[in-house]
Amino acid sequence: MTRPIPQEAQGSVNALFNQGCSLRAIQKIFPDLSVSVRSRYRKKFLGHSKHAKPGRRSKITTQNMNYIERNLRNGNLDGPKGVQCYLAHMGVQMTLRNIQYILKRKGFKAKRKVKINFVSAENRKKRLVWAKRHRHLTADDWCKWGFSDATRVNMWGSDGKSFYWTDRPTELMPHQTEAQVQGGGGGVVFWGMITAEGPSYGSTITEGTVNSEVYAEILDLFLFRI
């Protein structure tokens, strides 16, 4: 059994370990201590804790990182921009590029928000009534129906996509969607229809808002005359 080193030396070694000194650094101060002895006393004083890796310490504490991860998942923080604002409030200045790097290291990825049509509470009730009234229709009945859709390109501003950051697959949450008004104004609208026979020949491009009057004109031009 290895003879223990003097109590005074043990106290000095313990203080050095608590200061974060490595085995190599302690060897320079106590050259007579072998690697096995230094390792044994590190285990004795620090237990099974791992020695911190050398290098620059992270600006983000574990507590702050846990807060960031939790609030990115529930949508309280809006991606790297939101994280940057939170860190600035905590007194930590960091670039968006570094924040994105850290989030990716933590397993987060940017995903495109799913666009959904904005439906008011009143129209939700009307749609539910309509669906219940037509739920008895068969496949042959639905073949007599036509379904239309429109895509709007902004005349002003960006047509870019919005993103959210997540690290796990979940059910679609409100902050992962982007509400849009169907046929909203301020852009060029491409309209088309599809039936059981395939895409219709009717399509149009119009400026401004597609309201009920404009929609009726489109149907009159391209549906009722087919």
Tab-separated table of C-alpha atoms in Angstrom:
chain	number	residue	atom	x	y	z
A	1	MET	CA	0.000	0.000	0.000
A	2	THR	CA	1.335	3.431	-0.918
A	3	ARG	CA	2.344	5.512	2.061
A	4	PRO	CA	0.159	8.635	2.401
A	5	ILE	CA	1.757	11.997	1.842
A	6	PRO	CA	1.990	14.470	4.760
A	7	GLN	CA	-1.188	16.260	5.830
A	8	GLU	CA	0.259	19.640	4.900
A	9	ALA	CA	1.022	18.432	1.372
A	10	GLN	CA	-2.460	16.891	1.116
A	11	GLY	CA	-3.992	20.246	2.019
A	12	SER	CA	-1.957	21.996	-0.672
A	13	VAL	CA	-2.867	19.376	-3.291
A	14	ASN	CA	-6.544	19.622	-2.327
A	15	ALA	CA	-6.463	23.413	-2.740
A	16	LEU	CA	-4.830	23.077	-6.163
A	17	PHE	CA	-7.472	20.594	-7.329
A	18	ASN	CA	-10.265	22.911	-6.147
A	19	GLN	CA	-8.664	25.725	-8.147
A	20	GLY	CA	-8.969	23.575	-11.274
A	21	CYS	CA	-5.294	22.715	-11.664
A	22	SER	CA	-4.490	19.728	-13.860
A	23	LEU	CA	-2.366	16.718	-12.894
A	24	ARG	CA	0.469	18.084	-15.027
A	25	ALA	CA	0.353	21.467	-13.270
A	26	ILE	CA	0.472	19.797	-9.849
A	27	GLN	CA	3.425	17.680	-10.993
A	28	LYS	CA	5.450	20.861	-11.511
A	29	ILE	CA	4.766	21.877	-7.896
A	30	PHE	CA	5.163	18.383	-6.409
A	31	PRO	CA	7.574	16.557	-8.751
A	32	ASP	CA	7.979	13.650	-6.294
A	33	LEU	CA	4.320	12.631	-6.596
A	34	SER	CA	3.709	9.967	-9.231
A	35	VAL	CA	0.775	10.034	-11.643
A	36	SER	CA	-1.031	7.283	-9.746
A	37	VAL	CA	-0.683	9.140	-6.426
A	38	ARG	CA	-1.944	12.397	-7.919
A	39	SER	CA	-4.863	10.587	-9.550
A	40	ARG	CA	-5.708	8.828	-6.275
A	41	TYR	CA	-5.820	12.077	-4.333
A	42	ARG	CA	-7.853	13.792	-7.050
A	43	LYS	CA	-10.422	11.013	-6.729
A	44	LYS	CA	-10.275	11.331	-2.932
A	45	PHE	CA	-10.789	15.098	-2.890
A	46	LEU	CA	-13.075	15.570	-5.912
A	47	GLY	CA	-14.841	12.227	-6.033
A	48	HIS	CA	-15.846	11.051	-9.523
A	49	SER	CA	-16.288	14.558	-10.926
A	50	LYS	CA	-14.558	15.108	-14.221
A	51	HIS	CA	-11.859	17.704	-14.530
A	52	ALA	CA	-12.999	20.687	-16.537
A	53	LYS	CA	-11.696	20.781	-20.054
A	54	PRO	CA	-9.155	23.497	-20.754
A	55	GLY	CA	-10.145	26.455	-22.885
A	56	ARG	CA	-12.449	29.454	-22.714
A	57	ARG	CA	-15.410	28.991	-20.405
A	58	SER	CA	-18.881	29.310	-21.953
A	59	LYS	CA	-20.648	32.638	-21.480
A	60	ILE	CA	-23.984	30.862	-21.044
A	61	THR	CA	-24.540	29.223	-17.664
A	62	THR	CA	-26.261	25.850	-17.330
A	63	GLN	CA	-29.291	27.542	-15.778
A	64	ASN	CA	-29.588	30.004	-18.661
A	65	MET	CA	-29.156	27.230	-21.231
A	66	ASN	CA	-31.938	25.193	-19.626
A	67	TYR	CA	-34.178	28.267	-19.772
A	68	ILE	CA	-33.333	28.834	-23.443
A	69	GLU	CA	-34.022	25.218	-24.429
A	70	ARG	CA	-37.339	25.137	-22.571
A	71	ASN	CA	-38.603	28.413	-24.017
A	72	LEU	CA	-37.521	27.594	-27.564
A	73	ARG	CA	-39.667	24.469	-27.375
A	74	ASN	CA	-42.778	26.260	-26.139
A	75	GLY	CA	-42.344	29.288	-28.412
A	76	ASN	CA	-41.646	31.936	-25.755
A	77	LEU	CA	-38.307	32.670	-27.441
A	78	ASP	CA	-38.439	33.439	-31.165
A	79	GLY	CA	-35.378	31.585	-32.449
A	80	PRO	CA	-31.818	32.956	-32.280
A	81	LYS	CA	-33.109	36.556	-32.252
A	82	GLY	CA	-35.135	35.871	-29.136
A	83	VAL	CA	-32.197	34.080	-27.521
A	84	GLN	CA	-29.949	37.038	-28.307
A	85	CYS	CA	-32.373	39.477	-26.650
A	86	TYR	CA	-32.647	37.249	-23.584
A	87	LEU	CA	-28.874	36.936	-23.249
A	88	ALA	CA	-28.453	40.697	-23.661
A	89	HIS	CA	-30.958	41.179	-20.832
A	90	MET	CA	-28.811	38.826	-18.726
A	91	GLY	CA	-25.709	40.874	-19.560
A	92	VAL	CA	-24.278	38.441	-22.132
A	93	GLN	CA	-23.449	39.865	-25.572
A	94	MET	CA	-23.291	37.253	-28.332
A	95	THR	CA	-23.608	37.304	-32.122
A	96	LEU	CA	-26.422	35.495	-33.929
A	97	ARG	CA	-23.870	33.282	-35.643
A	98	ASN	CA	-22.490	32.044	-32.316
A	99	ILE	CA	-25.992	31.516	-30.950
A	100	GLN	CA	-26.950	29.430	-33.986
A	101	TYR	CA	-23.773	27.381	-33.546
A	102	ILE	CA	-24.610	26.700	-29.886
A	103	LEU	CA	-28.220	25.762	-30.678
A	104	LYS	CA	-27.089	23.315	-33.352
A	105	ARG	CA	-24.616	21.793	-30.884
A	106	LYS	CA	-27.588	21.254	-28.563
A	107	GLY	CA	-29.528	19.457	-31.297
A	108	PHE	CA	-31.819	22.301	-32.386
A	109	LYS	CA	-32.652	22.780	-36.060
A	110	ALA	CA	-34.474	25.497	-37.969
A	111	LYS	CA	-37.698	24.297	-39.597
A	112	ARG	CA	-40.040	26.203	-41.859
A	113	LYS	CA	-43.295	27.325	-40.284
A	114	VAL	CA	-46.430	25.713	-41.667
A	115	LYS	CA	-48.730	28.263	-43.271
A	116	ILE	CA	-52.364	27.924	-42.257
A	117	ASN	CA	-55.317	30.004	-43.361
A	118	PHE	CA	-56.637	32.410	-40.769
A	119	VAL	CA	-60.179	31.431	-39.771
A	120	SER	CA	-62.205	33.571	-37.381
A	121	ALA	CA	-64.235	32.028	-34.561
A	122	GLU	CA	-67.470	32.841	-36.412
A	123	ASN	CA	-66.299	31.155	-39.616
A	124	ARG	CA	-65.134	28.113	-37.652
A	125	LYS	CA	-68.718	27.589	-36.490
A	126	LYS	CA	-70.029	28.032	-40.042
A	127	ARG	CA	-67.509	25.526	-41.404
A	128	LEU	CA	-68.465	22.983	-38.761
A	129	VAL	CA	-72.154	23.347	-39.641
A	130	TRP	CA	-71.310	22.955	-43.350
A	131	ALA	CA	-69.203	19.846	-42.709
A	132	LYS	CA	-71.938	18.184	-40.643
A	133	ARG	CA	-74.509	18.983	-43.329
A	134	HIS	CA	-72.395	17.314	-46.046
A	135	ARG	CA	-70.880	14.398	-44.130
A	136	HIS	CA	-73.315	11.939	-45.735
A	137	LEU	CA	-71.960	12.565	-49.271
A	138	THR	CA	-70.389	9.615	-51.068
A	139	ALA	CA	-67.257	9.551	-53.222
A	140	ASP	CA	-69.435	9.887	-56.338
A	141	ASP	CA	-71.119	12.937	-54.839
A	142	TRP	CA	-67.786	14.596	-54.132
A	143	CYS	CA	-66.760	14.039	-57.760
A	144	LYS	CA	-69.299	16.707	-58.664
A	145	TRP	CA	-67.503	19.280	-56.547
A	146	GLY	CA	-64.605	21.543	-57.427
A	147	PHE	CA	-61.857	22.745	-55.089
A	148	SER	CA	-60.030	26.012	-55.636
A	149	ASP	CA	-56.928	27.553	-54.141
A	150	ALA	CA	-54.922	30.725	-54.529
A	151	THR	CA	-51.309	31.764	-54.052
A	152	ARG	CA	-50.468	35.378	-53.330
A	153	VAL	CA	-47.145	37.034	-54.153
A	154	ASN	CA	-46.493	40.247	-52.240
A	155	MET	CA	-46.173	43.428	-54.252
A	156	TRP	CA	-44.292	45.040	-51.366
A	157	GLY	CA	-42.085	43.390	-48.792
A	158	SER	CA	-40.596	39.945	-48.629
A	159	ASP	CA	-42.081	36.646	-49.723
A	160	GLY	CA	-39.561	34.867	-47.493
A	161	LYS	CA	-40.367	31.967	-45.218
A	162	SER	CA	-40.588	32.048	-41.437
A	163	PHE	CA	-38.797	29.491	-39.311
A	164	TYR	CA	-38.926	28.069	-35.808
A	165	TRP	CA	-36.236	26.155	-33.895
A	166	THR	CA	-36.848	22.744	-32.357
A	167	ASP	CA	-34.857	19.746	-31.160
A	168	ARG	CA	-37.557	17.084	-31.202
A	169	PRO	CA	-40.610	16.021	-33.242
A	170	THR	CA	-43.863	17.205	-31.638
A	171	GLU	CA	-47.449	17.891	-32.569
A	172	LEU	CA	-47.824	21.170	-34.439
A	173	MET	CA	-47.892	24.029	-31.922
A	174	PRO	CA	-49.218	27.588	-32.482
A	175	HIS	CA	-45.749	29.140	-32.643
A	176	GLN	CA	-44.814	26.647	-35.383
A	177	THR	CA	-47.490	27.963	-37.746
A	178	GLU	CA	-47.977	31.242	-39.569
A	179	ALA	CA	-51.521	32.509	-40.066
A	180	GLN	CA	-52.313	34.080	-43.421
A	181	VAL	CA	-55.447	35.698	-44.799
A	182	GLN	CA	-56.718	33.830	-47.828
A	183	GLY	CA	-56.461	36.120	-50.847
A	184	GLY	CA	-55.151	39.042	-48.778
A	185	GLY	CA	-54.503	42.322	-50.564
A	186	GLY	CA	-51.277	43.992	-51.558
A	187	GLY	CA	-50.153	41.363	-54.006
A	188	VAL	CA	-50.736	39.407	-57.197
A	189	VAL	CA	-52.981	36.370	-56.758
A	190	PHE	CA	-52.719	33.222	-58.875
A	191	TRP	CA	-55.993	31.284	-58.761
A	192	GLY	CA	-56.886	27.814	-59.967
A	193	MET	CA	-59.360	24.964	-59.475
A	194	ILE	CA	-59.263	21.177	-59.518
A	195	THR	CA	-62.117	18.688	-59.971
A	196	ALA	CA	-62.417	14.928	-60.230
A	197	GLU	CA	-61.547	15.302	-63.915
A	198	GLY	CA	-58.252	17.022	-63.080
A	199	PRO	CA	-57.058	20.646	-63.008
A	200	SER	CA	-59.523	23.050	-64.568
A	201	TYR	CA	-58.645	25.358	-67.421
A	202	GLY	CA	-59.717	28.345	-65.412
A	203	SER	CA	-57.018	30.394	-63.752
A	204	THR	CA	-56.566	34.090	-63.406
A	205	ILE	CA	-54.188	36.718	-62.106
A	206	THR	CA	-55.608	39.702	-60.335
A	207	GLU	CA	-54.279	42.596	-58.291
A	208	GLY	CA	-55.644	43.604	-54.930
A	209	THR	CA	-57.954	41.657	-52.649
A	210	VAL	CA	-59.952	38.611	-53.714
A	211	ASN	CA	-63.287	39.411	-52.067
A	212	SER	CA	-66.646	37.747	-52.693
A	213	GLU	CA	-67.393	39.896	-55.761
A	214	VAL	CA	-64.049	39.179	-57.435
A	215	TYR	CA	-64.377	35.488	-56.591
A	216	ALA	CA	-67.847	35.372	-58.204
A	217	GLU	CA	-66.421	36.980	-61.369
A	218	ILE	CA	-63.672	34.350	-61.515
A	219	LEU	CA	-66.229	31.547	-61.224
A	220	ASP	CA	-68.391	33.146	-63.906
A	221	LEU	CA	-65.465	33.432	-66.323
A	222	PHE	CA	-63.756	30.100	-65.851
A	223	LEU	CA	-66.192	27.656	-64.275
A	224	PHE	CA	-69.695	28.297	-65.506
A	225	ARG	CA	-68.508	28.586	-69.123
A	226	ILE	CA	-66.564	25.303	-69.153
